[in-house]
Coordinates of C-alpha atoms and ligand atoms in Angstrom, one line a residue:
M148 CA -45.3 87.9 -1.6
N149 CA -45.1 86.4 1.9
P150 CA -48.0 83.9 2.5
A151 CA -48.0 83.9 6.1
S152 CA -48.6 87.7 6.0
A153 CA -51.4 87.8 3.4
S154 CA -53.6 90.3 4.7
A155 CA -57.0 89.9 5.9
A156 CA -58.4 92.3 3.2
E157 CA -57.2 89.6 0.5
K158 CA -60.4 88.0 -1.0
I159 CA -60.7 84.3 -0.7
R160 CA -63.0 83.0 -3.4
V161 CA -65.0 80.3 -2.2
L162 CA -67.3 78.2 -4.4
V163 CA -69.9 76.3 -2.4
L164 CA -71.3 73.2 -4.0
S165 CA -74.3 72.4 -2.4
P166 CA -78.0 71.7 -3.5
E167 CA -79.3 73.7 -0.5
Y168 CA -79.6 77.5 -0.7
A169 CA -80.1 77.3 3.2
D170 CA -76.7 75.5 3.7
F171 CA -75.0 78.1 1.6
L172 CA -76.5 81.0 3.6
W173 CA -75.3 79.0 6.7
Y174 CA -71.7 78.8 5.4
C175 CA -71.7 82.3 4.2
G176 CA -73.1 83.4 7.8
I177 CA -70.2 81.5 9.6
L178 CA -67.4 82.6 7.4
G179 CA -68.6 86.3 6.9
A180 CA -68.5 86.6 10.7
D181 CA -64.8 86.0 10.8
Q182 CA -63.0 89.2 11.1
G183 CA -59.8 88.0 9.9
M184 CA -61.1 86.8 6.6
N185 CA -62.6 88.3 3.6
V186 CA -64.5 85.6 1.9
D187 CA -66.2 85.9 -1.3
A188 CA -68.5 82.9 -1.6
T189 CA -70.5 81.8 -4.7
W190 CA -73.4 79.3 -4.7
C191 CA -73.4 76.4 -7.0
P192 CA -76.6 74.4 -7.0
D193 CA -76.3 71.7 -9.9
L194 CA -73.7 70.1 -12.2
V195 CA -74.3 72.4 -15.2
D196 CA -73.6 75.4 -13.2
C197 CA -70.4 74.0 -11.9
D198 CA -68.9 73.2 -15.2
D199 CA -69.7 76.5 -16.2
L200 CA -68.3 78.4 -13.0
L201 CA -65.2 76.2 -13.0
S202 CA -64.3 76.9 -16.6
N203 CA -65.2 80.8 -16.4
A204 CA -64.2 81.9 -12.9
H205 CA -61.3 81.3 -10.6
F206 CA -61.8 80.2 -7.1
D207 CA -59.3 79.6 -4.3
L208 CA -61.2 76.8 -2.5
L209 CA -64.1 74.6 -3.3
L210 CA -66.4 73.7 -0.4
W211 CA -67.9 70.3 -1.5
D212 CA -71.2 69.0 0.2
C213 CA -70.8 65.3 -0.3
V214 CA -74.4 64.9 -1.3
F215 CA -73.7 67.0 -4.5
H216 CA -72.4 64.7 -7.2
G217 CA -73.2 63.3 -10.8
G218 CA -72.3 59.9 -10.4
S219 CA -69.9 58.6 -7.8
E220 CA -67.9 60.7 -5.2
S221 CA -64.6 59.4 -6.7
D222 CA -65.5 60.1 -10.2
F223 CA -66.7 63.8 -9.0
L224 CA -63.4 64.4 -7.2
R225 CA -61.5 63.4 -10.1
Y226 CA -63.6 65.8 -12.1
L227 CA -62.9 68.6 -9.6
A228 CA -59.3 67.9 -9.7
V229 CA -59.1 68.5 -13.6
S230 CA -62.0 71.1 -14.0
G231 CA -60.8 73.1 -10.9
R232 CA -57.2 72.9 -11.9
D233 CA -56.1 71.6 -8.6
C234 CA -58.0 74.0 -6.6
P235 CA -58.1 72.4 -3.0
V236 CA -61.4 70.7 -1.9
L237 CA -63.0 70.9 1.6
A238 CA -65.4 68.2 1.8
V239 CA -68.3 68.2 4.2
S240 CA -70.6 65.6 5.1
S241 CA -73.0 64.4 8.0
E242 CA -70.8 61.4 8.5
P243 CA -68.1 61.3 11.4
A244 CA -64.6 62.2 10.3
D245 CA -63.1 58.8 11.0
C246 CA -65.5 57.1 8.7
R247 CA -65.2 59.4 5.7
A248 CA -62.1 61.4 5.7
P249 CA -59.6 58.9 5.0
A250 CA -61.3 57.7 1.8
L251 CA -62.3 61.0 0.6
M252 CA -58.7 62.3 1.2
E253 CA -57.3 59.4 -0.5
L254 CA -59.4 60.4 -3.4
G255 CA -58.2 63.9 -3.5
A256 CA -60.2 65.9 -1.2
A257 CA -57.7 68.4 0.6
D258 CA -59.4 68.4 4.1
Y259 CA -62.7 67.1 5.4
L260 CA -65.2 68.5 8.1
C261 CA -68.3 66.5 9.6
K262 CA -71.5 68.9 9.5
A263 CA -72.6 67.5 13.2
Q264 CA -69.3 69.2 14.5
L265 CA -69.2 71.8 12.1
D266 CA -68.8 75.4 14.1
R267 CA -67.3 78.7 13.2
W268 CA -64.0 77.9 14.6
S269 CA -63.3 74.6 12.6
L270 CA -64.6 75.9 9.2
C271 CA -62.8 79.1 9.4
R272 CA -59.5 77.4 10.3
A273 CA -60.0 74.6 7.5
V274 CA -60.7 77.6 4.9
R275 CA -57.7 79.6 6.1
C276 CA -55.3 76.6 6.2
L277 CA -56.2 75.5 2.8
W278 CA -55.9 78.9 1.4
Y279 CA -52.5 79.4 2.9
R280 CA -51.3 76.0 1.6
Q281 CA -52.6 77.1 -1.8
Q282 CA -50.6 80.5 -1.7
L283 CA -47.5 78.7 -0.6
G284 CA -47.8 76.2 -3.5
E285 CA -48.3 79.3 -6.0
V286 CA -45.4 81.0 -4.4
E287 CA -43.3 77.9 -4.8
Q288 CA -44.4 77.7 -8.6
V289 CA -43.3 81.3 -9.3
H290 CA -40.0 80.5 -7.4
L291 CA -39.6 77.5 -9.8
R292 CA -40.3 79.2 -12.9
R293 CA -37.9 81.8 -12.0
E294 CA -35.3 79.3 -11.3
V295 CA -35.9 77.5 -14.5
A296 CA -35.5 80.8 -16.4
S297 CA -32.5 81.8 -14.4
G298 CA -30.6 78.6 -14.0
F299 CA -30.9 75.2 -12.4
I300 CA -33.3 74.0 -10.3
N301 CA -32.5 72.3 -7.1
R302 CA -32.3 68.5 -7.6
D303 CA -34.5 67.9 -4.3
L304 CA -37.3 70.1 -5.7
F305 CA -37.1 68.3 -9.0
F306 CA -37.6 65.0 -7.4
D307 CA -40.3 66.3 -5.5
R308 CA -42.1 67.6 -8.4
L309 CA -41.8 64.3 -10.2
Q310 CA -43.0 62.5 -6.9
Q311 CA -46.1 64.4 -6.9
A312 CA -46.7 64.1 -10.5
L313 CA -46.4 60.5 -9.9
L314 CA -48.8 60.4 -7.1
R315 CA -51.4 62.6 -9.2
A316 CA -50.8 60.0 -12.1
E317 CA -51.4 56.7 -9.9
R318 CA -54.7 58.6 -8.4
G319 CA -56.0 59.5 -11.7
K320 CA -54.8 56.3 -13.5
H321 CA -53.1 58.4 -16.1
R322 CA -49.9 58.0 -17.8
L323 CA -47.0 60.2 -17.4
A324 CA -44.1 60.7 -19.3
L325 CA -40.8 62.1 -18.6
L326 CA -38.5 63.6 -21.2
H327 CA -35.0 64.0 -20.7
V328 CA -33.5 66.7 -23.2
N329 CA -30.0 67.0 -23.9
L330 CA -28.5 69.4 -26.3
D331 CA -26.1 68.0 -28.7
D332 CA -22.5 69.1 -28.6
F333 CA -23.5 72.2 -26.5
R334 CA -19.8 72.6 -25.4
T335 CA -18.8 73.3 -29.1
I336 CA -21.7 76.0 -29.3
N337 CA -20.4 77.4 -26.1
E338 CA -16.8 77.6 -27.4
S339 CA -17.9 79.0 -30.8
V340 CA -20.5 81.7 -29.5
G341 CA -19.0 82.3 -26.0
Y342 CA -20.5 81.3 -22.6
Q343 CA -22.7 84.2 -22.0
K344 CA -24.5 83.8 -25.3
G345 CA -24.5 80.0 -24.8
D346 CA -26.6 80.9 -21.6
Q347 CA -28.8 83.1 -23.6
L348 CA -29.4 80.4 -26.0
I349 CA -30.4 78.2 -23.4
L350 CA -32.8 80.5 -22.0
K351 CA -34.5 81.3 -25.4
L352 CA -34.7 77.6 -26.1
A353 CA -36.7 77.0 -22.6
E354 CA -38.8 80.0 -23.5
R355 CA -39.5 78.4 -26.7
L356 CA -40.3 74.9 -25.3
R357 CA -42.5 76.5 -22.6
E358 CA -44.8 78.0 -25.3
R359 CA -45.1 74.8 -27.1
L360 CA -46.1 72.6 -23.9
R361 CA -49.5 72.6 -22.3
R362 CA -50.4 74.0 -19.1
V363 CA -50.1 70.7 -17.0
D364 CA -46.7 70.0 -18.4
S365 CA -43.6 71.2 -16.3
L366 CA -40.3 72.2 -17.8
M367 CA -37.3 72.2 -15.6
R368 CA -33.6 72.8 -16.1
I369 CA -31.7 70.2 -14.6
G370 CA -28.2 70.7 -16.1
G371 CA -26.1 73.1 -17.9
D372 CA -27.5 71.8 -21.3
E373 CA -30.2 69.5 -19.9
F374 CA -33.9 69.9 -19.3
A375 CA -36.5 67.5 -18.0
I376 CA -40.0 67.9 -19.1
I377 CA -43.0 66.1 -17.0
V378 CA -45.7 65.2 -19.2
E379 CA -49.0 64.6 -17.2
K380 CA -52.1 63.3 -17.9
V381 CA -51.5 61.4 -21.1
E382 CA -53.8 58.7 -22.2
D383 CA -51.8 56.9 -25.1
S384 CA -48.7 56.9 -27.1
L385 CA -50.5 59.2 -29.4
D386 CA -50.7 62.0 -26.8
V387 CA -47.2 61.5 -25.9
T388 CA -46.3 61.7 -29.6
Q389 CA -48.1 65.1 -30.1
I390 CA -45.9 66.5 -27.2
I391 CA -42.8 65.1 -28.6
R392 CA -43.5 66.4 -32.1
K393 CA -43.9 69.8 -30.6
V394 CA -40.6 69.5 -28.2
V395 CA -38.6 68.1 -31.4
S396 CA -39.9 70.9 -33.8
A397 CA -38.9 73.6 -30.9
L398 CA -35.4 71.9 -30.7
D399 CA -35.0 71.7 -34.4
E400 CA -35.0 75.5 -35.2
P401 CA -32.0 77.5 -35.0
V402 CA -32.0 80.0 -32.2
T403 CA -30.9 83.7 -32.9
V404 CA -28.9 85.1 -29.9
S405 CA -27.6 88.9 -30.2
G406 CA -28.4 88.6 -33.9
E407 CA -26.6 85.4 -34.8
R408 CA -28.4 82.3 -35.7
V409 CA -27.0 79.2 -34.1
A410 CA -28.1 75.8 -35.4
I411 CA -28.9 73.3 -32.5
S412 CA -30.0 69.7 -32.3
A413 CA -30.8 67.7 -29.2
S414 CA -31.6 64.3 -27.9
V415 CA -34.7 63.4 -26.3
G416 CA -35.1 60.5 -23.8
V417 CA -38.7 59.2 -23.0
A418 CA -39.6 57.1 -20.0
T419 CA -43.4 56.7 -19.4
Y420 CA -45.3 55.6 -15.9
P421 CA -46.1 52.9 -15.4
E422 CA -44.0 51.1 -18.1
A423 CA -40.7 52.4 -17.2
G424 CA -41.1 52.5 -13.6
D425 CA -43.1 54.0 -10.6
T426 CA -40.3 55.9 -8.9
P427 CA -38.7 59.3 -9.8
E428 CA -35.2 57.5 -9.5
N429 CA -36.3 54.8 -11.9
L430 CA -37.9 57.1 -14.4
L431 CA -35.1 59.5 -14.5
R432 CA -32.6 56.9 -14.8
R433 CA -34.5 55.3 -17.7
A434 CA -35.1 58.6 -19.6
N435 CA -31.4 59.1 -19.2
R436 CA -30.6 55.9 -20.7
A437 CA -33.2 56.5 -23.7
M438 CA -31.4 59.8 -24.2
F439 CA -28.1 58.2 -24.7
E440 CA -29.6 55.9 -27.0
A441 CA -31.0 58.8 -29.0
K442 CA -27.6 60.4 -29.2
R443 CA -26.6 57.6 -31.5
D444 CA -28.9 59.0 -34.2
P445 CA -27.7 62.5 -36.1
G446 CA -29.8 65.3 -35.5
T447 CA -32.5 65.9 -33.2
S448 CA -33.9 62.6 -32.2
Y449 CA -35.8 60.9 -29.4
R450 CA -36.0 57.4 -28.0
F451 CA -38.5 55.7 -25.8
Y452 CA -37.5 53.4 -22.9
D453 CA -40.3 51.2 -23.6
Q454 CA -39.9 49.8 -27.0
H455 CA -43.5 49.1 -27.6
L456 CA -44.4 52.8 -27.1
H457 CA -41.6 53.6 -29.2
I458 CA -42.8 51.6 -32.3
S459 CA -46.3 52.9 -32.1
A460 CA -45.6 56.3 -31.4
G461 CA -42.6 56.4 -34.1
Y462 CA -45.1 54.8 -36.5
Q463 CA -47.8 57.3 -35.9
L464 CA -45.0 60.2 -36.7
R465 CA -43.7 58.7 -39.6
L466 CA -47.2 57.7 -41.1
E467 CA -48.3 61.3 -40.7
A468 CA -45.1 62.7 -42.2
D469 CA -45.6 60.4 -45.2
L470 CA -49.4 61.1 -45.6
R471 CA -48.5 64.9 -45.7
N472 CA -46.1 64.3 -48.6
A473 CA -48.7 61.9 -50.3
L474 CA -51.1 64.7 -50.4
R475 CA -48.4 67.0 -52.0
G476 CA -46.9 64.2 -54.1
Q477 CA -50.1 63.0 -55.7
E478 CA -49.8 59.6 -54.3
L479 CA -53.5 59.4 -53.3
E480 CA -55.8 58.0 -55.8
L481 CA -59.6 57.2 -55.7
Y482 CA -61.1 53.9 -56.5
Y483 CA -64.8 53.5 -57.6
Q484 CA -67.1 50.7 -56.4
P485 CA -70.5 50.5 -58.5
R486 CA -73.9 50.5 -56.8
I487 CA -76.4 48.4 -58.7
D488 CA -80.2 49.4 -59.0
L489 CA -81.7 46.1 -58.2
A490 CA -85.0 47.0 -60.2
T491 CA -83.1 47.7 -63.4
G492 CA -79.8 45.9 -63.0
E493 CA -78.1 49.3 -64.1
V494 CA -75.1 51.0 -62.3
R495 CA -76.8 53.8 -60.4
G496 CA -73.6 55.2 -59.1
V497 CA -70.3 54.7 -57.6
E498 CA -68.7 55.1 -54.0
C499 CA -65.4 56.8 -54.1
L500 CA -63.1 55.1 -52.0
I501 CA -59.5 56.6 -51.4
R502 CA -56.1 54.7 -51.8
W503 CA -52.9 55.4 -51.2
N504 CA -50.1 54.6 -53.7
H505 CA -47.3 54.4 -51.1
P506 CA -43.8 54.5 -52.5
E507 CA -42.6 51.5 -50.3
R508 CA -45.8 49.9 -49.0
G509 CA -47.7 49.8 -52.2
L510 CA -51.5 50.3 -52.2
V511 CA -52.7 51.1 -48.7
N512 CA -56.2 50.8 -47.8
P513 CA -58.1 53.7 -46.0
D514 CA -58.4 51.7 -42.7
D515 CA -54.8 51.7 -42.4
F516 CA -54.4 55.6 -42.5
I517 CA -57.5 57.4 -42.2
P518 CA -57.6 57.0 -38.5
A519 CA -54.0 58.7 -38.3
A520 CA -55.3 61.3 -40.7
E521 CA -58.4 61.9 -38.6
R522 CA -56.2 62.2 -35.6
S523 CA -53.8 64.5 -37.1
G524 CA -56.3 66.8 -38.9
L525 CA -55.0 66.0 -42.3
I526 CA -58.3 64.3 -42.9
V527 CA -59.8 67.9 -43.7
P528 CA -57.5 68.7 -46.7
I529 CA -57.5 65.0 -47.9
G530 CA -61.3 65.2 -47.8
Y531 CA -61.5 68.2 -50.0
W532 CA -59.0 66.6 -52.3
V533 CA -61.4 63.6 -52.6
I534 CA -64.4 65.9 -53.3
E535 CA -62.7 67.9 -55.8
Q536 CA -61.4 64.7 -57.7
A537 CA -65.0 63.2 -57.5
C538 CA -66.3 66.2 -59.0
K539 CA -63.7 66.1 -61.8
R540 CA -64.7 62.5 -62.6
L541 CA -68.3 63.3 -62.4
Q542 CA -67.8 65.8 -65.1
E543 CA -65.7 63.4 -67.1
A544 CA -68.2 60.6 -66.8
A545 CA -71.2 62.7 -68.2
E546 CA -68.8 63.7 -71.3
L547 CA -68.0 59.9 -71.8
G548 CA -71.8 59.3 -72.2
Y549 CA -72.7 58.3 -68.6
P550 CA -74.8 61.2 -67.6
G551 CA -76.6 60.1 -64.7
L552 CA -74.0 58.5 -62.6
V553 CA -74.1 59.4 -59.0
F554 CA -70.8 60.0 -57.3
A555 CA -70.7 59.2 -53.5
V556 CA -68.0 60.5 -51.2
N557 CA -67.4 59.6 -47.6
L558 CA -67.2 62.4 -45.1
S559 CA -65.6 61.6 -41.8
F560 CA -66.4 63.2 -38.3
R561 CA -63.6 65.7 -38.4
Q562 CA -64.4 66.8 -41.9
F563 CA -67.9 67.3 -41.0
H564 CA -67.1 69.3 -38.0
D565 CA -64.7 71.4 -40.1
R566 CA -65.9 75.0 -39.7
K567 CA -65.5 75.9 -43.2
M568 CA -66.9 72.8 -44.6
T569 CA -70.2 74.1 -46.5
E570 CA -68.2 77.3 -47.8
T571 CA -65.5 74.7 -49.0
I572 CA -67.7 72.4 -50.6
F573 CA -69.8 75.3 -52.1
R574 CA -66.5 76.5 -53.8
I575 CA -65.5 73.3 -55.0
I576 CA -68.8 72.6 -56.7
Y577 CA -69.0 76.0 -58.1
N578 CA -65.5 75.8 -59.7
A579 CA -66.1 72.3 -61.1
N580 CA -69.5 73.5 -62.6
V581 CA -71.2 69.9 -62.1
D582 CA -74.7 68.8 -61.7
T583 CA -74.8 68.9 -57.9
S584 CA -77.7 66.4 -57.9
L585 CA -75.1 63.7 -58.8
L586 CA -73.2 64.5 -55.7
E587 CA -73.7 62.4 -52.5
L588 CA -72.2 62.7 -49.3
E589 CA -72.0 59.7 -47.0
L590 CA -72.1 60.4 -43.2
T591 CA -72.2 58.2 -40.3
E592 CA -75.1 58.6 -37.6
S593 CA -72.2 59.4 -35.0
A594 CA -71.0 62.3 -36.9
M595 CA -74.4 63.9 -37.0
M596 CA -75.7 63.0 -33.7
H597 CA -73.0 64.9 -31.9
D598 CA -74.6 68.2 -32.7
L599 CA -77.9 67.7 -34.2
N600 CA -78.6 71.5 -34.7
Y601 CA -75.1 71.8 -36.5
A602 CA -76.1 68.8 -38.7
R603 CA -79.3 70.0 -39.6
R604 CA -78.0 73.5 -40.4
C605 CA -75.1 72.1 -42.6
L606 CA -77.2 69.5 -44.3
R607 CA -79.9 71.9 -45.2
E608 CA -77.5 74.6 -46.8
L609 CA -75.6 71.8 -48.9
N610 CA -79.0 70.3 -49.8
Q611 CA -80.2 73.7 -51.1
L612 CA -77.3 73.3 -53.5
G613 CA -78.5 70.1 -54.6
V614 CA -76.2 67.9 -52.9
S615 CA -77.8 64.7 -51.3
F616 CA -76.8 62.8 -48.4
A617 CA -76.7 59.0 -47.3
L618 CA -76.6 57.6 -44.0
D619 CA -73.5 55.2 -44.1
D620 CA -72.9 52.1 -41.9
F621 CA -76.7 52.0 -40.7
G622 CA -77.4 49.5 -37.8
T623 CA -73.9 50.1 -36.1
G624 CA -74.3 53.3 -34.3
F625 CA -77.3 54.9 -32.5
S626 CA -79.7 53.8 -35.1
S627 CA -82.3 56.1 -34.0
L628 CA -83.7 57.1 -37.4
S629 CA -86.3 59.3 -35.7
N630 CA -83.8 61.8 -34.5
L631 CA -82.6 62.2 -38.0
Q632 CA -86.1 62.2 -39.5
N633 CA -85.9 66.1 -40.1
L634 CA -82.8 65.9 -41.9
P635 CA -82.5 65.7 -45.7
I636 CA -81.3 62.2 -46.1
S637 CA -82.4 60.4 -49.1
L638 CA -80.4 57.1 -48.8
L639 CA -79.5 54.6 -46.0
K640 CA -76.8 52.3 -46.3
I641 CA -77.2 49.0 -44.3
D642 CA -73.9 48.1 -42.9
K643 CA -72.1 45.1 -44.4
S644 CA -71.9 43.2 -41.1
F645 CA -75.5 42.5 -41.1
V646 CA -75.5 41.6 -44.8
Q647 CA -72.7 39.1 -44.1
E648 CA -74.6 37.6 -41.3
L649 CA -77.6 36.7 -43.6
G650 CA -78.2 32.9 -43.7
E651 CA -76.1 32.6 -40.5
S652 CA -78.3 34.2 -38.0
G653 CA -82.3 34.9 -38.0
D654 CA -81.5 38.3 -36.4
A655 CA -79.9 39.8 -39.4
E656 CA -82.9 38.9 -41.5
H657 CA -85.3 40.5 -38.9
I658 CA -83.0 43.6 -38.6
I659 CA -82.7 44.1 -42.5
R660 CA -86.3 43.6 -43.1
A661 CA -87.0 46.2 -40.3
I662 CA -84.6 48.8 -41.7
I663 CA -86.0 48.6 -45.2
S664 CA -89.6 49.0 -44.1
L665 CA -88.6 51.8 -41.9
A666 CA -86.7 53.6 -44.6
H667 CA -89.2 53.2 -47.1
S668 CA -92.0 54.5 -44.9
L669 CA -89.8 57.9 -44.6
Q670 CA -89.3 57.7 -48.4
I671 CA -85.8 57.0 -48.1
S672 CA -84.1 54.4 -50.4
V673 CA -82.0 51.6 -49.2
V674 CA -78.4 50.3 -50.1
A675 CA -77.0 47.2 -48.8
E676 CA -73.4 47.1 -48.6
G677 CA -71.1 44.1 -48.6
V678 CA -73.3 41.9 -50.8
E679 CA -70.8 39.0 -51.8
T680 CA -73.1 35.8 -52.5
E681 CA -76.0 35.1 -54.7
G682 CA -78.0 34.1 -51.4
Q683 CA -77.6 37.4 -50.0
L684 CA -78.6 39.1 -53.2
E685 CA -81.8 37.1 -53.4
F686 CA -82.8 37.8 -49.9
L687 CA -82.3 41.8 -50.5
R688 CA -84.3 41.4 -53.8
Q689 CA -87.1 39.9 -52.0
E690 CA -87.2 42.6 -49.2
H691 CA -87.5 45.2 -52.2
C692 CA -83.9 46.7 -51.3
D693 CA -83.1 49.3 -53.7
E694 CA -79.5 49.0 -54.4
I695 CA -76.6 46.8 -53.6
Q696 CA -73.1 47.4 -53.5
G697 CA -70.3 44.6 -52.9
Y698 CA -67.8 42.1 -54.3
Y699 CA -70.5 40.0 -55.9
F700 CA -71.0 42.6 -58.8
A701 CA -67.7 44.6 -58.6
R702 CA -65.0 45.5 -56.2
P703 CA -63.7 48.9 -55.8
M704 CA -61.5 49.7 -59.0
C705 CA -59.3 52.3 -60.6
W706 CA -60.9 54.9 -63.0
T707 CA -59.8 53.1 -66.1
D708 CA -61.1 49.7 -64.9
L709 CA -64.5 51.6 -63.9
L710 CA -64.9 52.9 -67.5
S711 CA -64.3 49.5 -69.1
F712 CA -66.9 48.0 -66.7
L713 CA -69.4 50.7 -67.5
E714 CA -68.9 49.9 -71.1
N715 CA -69.4 46.1 -70.6
Q716 CA -72.4 47.0 -68.8
S717 CA -74.0 49.0 -71.3
Q718 CA -73.0 46.5 -74.0
A719 CA -74.8 43.7 -72.0
A720 CA -77.8 45.9 -71.5
C721 CA -77.9 46.5 -75.4
L722 CA -77.8 42.7 -76.0
E723 CA -80.4 42.2 -73.6
Q724 CA -82.8 44.5 -75.5
Ligands
LIG1051 P1 -67.3 52.4 -45.9 O1 -67.7 53.9 -46.4 O2 -68.2 51.5 -45.3 O3 -66.8 51.8 -47.6 C1 -67.3 50.5 -47.9 C2 -66.0 49.5 -47.7 O4 -66.5 48.2 -47.6 C3 -64.8 49.9 -48.6 O5 -63.7 49.5 -48.0 C4 -64.9 48.6 -49.6 O6 -63.9 48.3 -50.2 C5 -65.8 47.5 -48.7 N1 -66.4 46.6 -49.5 C6 -67.2 46.8 -50.4 N2 -67.9 45.7 -50.8 C7 -67.5 44.8 -50.1 C8 -67.8 43.3 -49.9 O7 -68.8 42.9 -50.6 N3 -67.1 42.7 -48.9 C9 -66.2 43.4 -48.1 N4 -65.9 42.5 -47.2 N5 -66.0 44.7 -48.0 C10 -66.6 45.2 -49.1 P2 -62.4 50.4 -48.1 O8 -62.4 50.8 -49.5 O9 -61.3 49.7 -47.4 O10 -62.8 51.6 -47.1 C11 -63.0 51.5 -45.7 C12 -63.5 52.7 -45.1 O11 -62.6 53.8 -45.1 C13 -64.8 53.0 -45.8 O12 -65.8 52.3 -45.2 C14 -65.0 54.6 -45.1 O13 -65.4 54.8 -44.1 C15 -63.4 55.0 -45.1 N6 -63.2 55.9 -46.3 C16 -63.0 55.4 -47.8 N7 -62.4 56.4 -48.7 C17 -62.7 57.5 -47.7 C18 -62.7 58.8 -48.1 O14 -62.3 59.3 -49.2 N8 -62.9 59.8 -47.1 C19 -63.1 59.4 -45.7 N9 -63.4 60.1 -44.8 N10 -63.1 58.0 -45.5 C20 -63.1 57.2 -46.5
LIG1052 CA1 -69.3 54.9 -47.2
LIG1053 CA1 -70.2 51.7 -45.1

């Protein structure tokens, strides 16, 4: 399409962001009167509509009355840039252009008009110019895509793209990563399969890479066997890792050309803005250097120019791979920490706490791998494994003569929001054939507050099966028990940070006292976590805390140690009688 000849019949979709309907009608009147344009305007009076419209409809231009914004103008422009997918923004405000235009355009507005000087000619000209510019940009994109598919892209164009991406990163305060991909030993491949097939292989690979990248990422072929990938809007090394993981897996699978499977491998160099530089030249040079470093490793591999990022991203990838093996290879184990009833001194139940018997690192605590499991989604299968294991032990405990022991299991945010959670837990309980009233799930407030209706539905469904719920780490989150009043929560666990401040700050005493009396008034029992000293224990006893858990009585222990512990407890109880 030749943009300059875009016909008058072509519709220009304009979203008018203005709180006033009268203003919207006024803009419509002006734009509608221009014979040379066919404007289809939509009115957006508030932020809720704005979000909805931007995500569900396509617009060519956003006409923004600057009185309309959620917080600050700069935040709103940034929001429009992301949600509007770089749709140009024409800003309109009552102040003269020389006062406002430079700042707003710096922040990302494509053009500015002063309301006082706004007439038919200036508004129509601005709309038409921005529309043409947008069309030109799209044509260039199509060209680019075609060039990538068919061969090389012009080096100037590539630098230009990188330059623009850098400007966007700077403006939006984002990170950016440049990946330089070089196929290993491509000459040998070419010689063995022939140049034509070699070329087909590159095209197929480009297609495969593109499928795995996000929309905001751009892929370009910059040499016979080389690609550059610009990864925009990355927050941290984990984001980059996710993309690298996809790229590496795409480069590791054989490619089939004309029925022949060709094994390939590639070396990837990564340079990030701002760490590795802020100009296209620097980034490319450094990504290139990192790529040569990666060449030293056999098979498909990658290297970061920035050592720190390399370490954290590499560590994350390795941890995830190891964790996946751990789940398969039975390296995970549950430890059990007793919970003591303060009125009777008996063990009421145990909290199941996961441990990882790492072949090289030894026993790894959950704080060192749960966050990685959460990010990668592995927490979901791990979490179900924990429930399964807890049910098995629950059954075993009953058979060994400890029938009323409660087994508490932690549920993380992502597990709780797994769509199949209630169904899967139901299946596990059903298969294990256990007394469900002895299974307790521990959740934090933040996991529930995220979507109270969802939480209410899930908790009720599981509660109907007999499962009970405890509110974990209470006091550290929102602490708005009133919001949670309608949920079937029978236990509240005071976070160990308060318990450990007892004796050191008067505040901790007040807070604990208030939590206990509030919980009791709602018929909810209270467990204090992290009890390590006699003094803490005495205070909690005086305040009628129901149960305690902590090193003072017992540390988390493996199953056989727990059985000995229970045995000793019951012998001690017999002697007392
Ligand atoms: P949490 O649920 O708050 O678990 C209590 C943590 O406090 C445990 O750490 C326990 O060992 C520790 N603790 C118990 N008594 C004391 C004490 O007297 N003093 C001190 N300083 N610490 C004490 P752990 O086992 O390292 O677990 C850490 C966190 O990992 C847990 O915090 C929980 O959020 C998470 N977690 C553990 N197992 C699982 C699991 O199976 N699934 C999920 N989703 N999360 C788990
Ligand atoms: Ca817990
Ligand atoms: Ca806790």
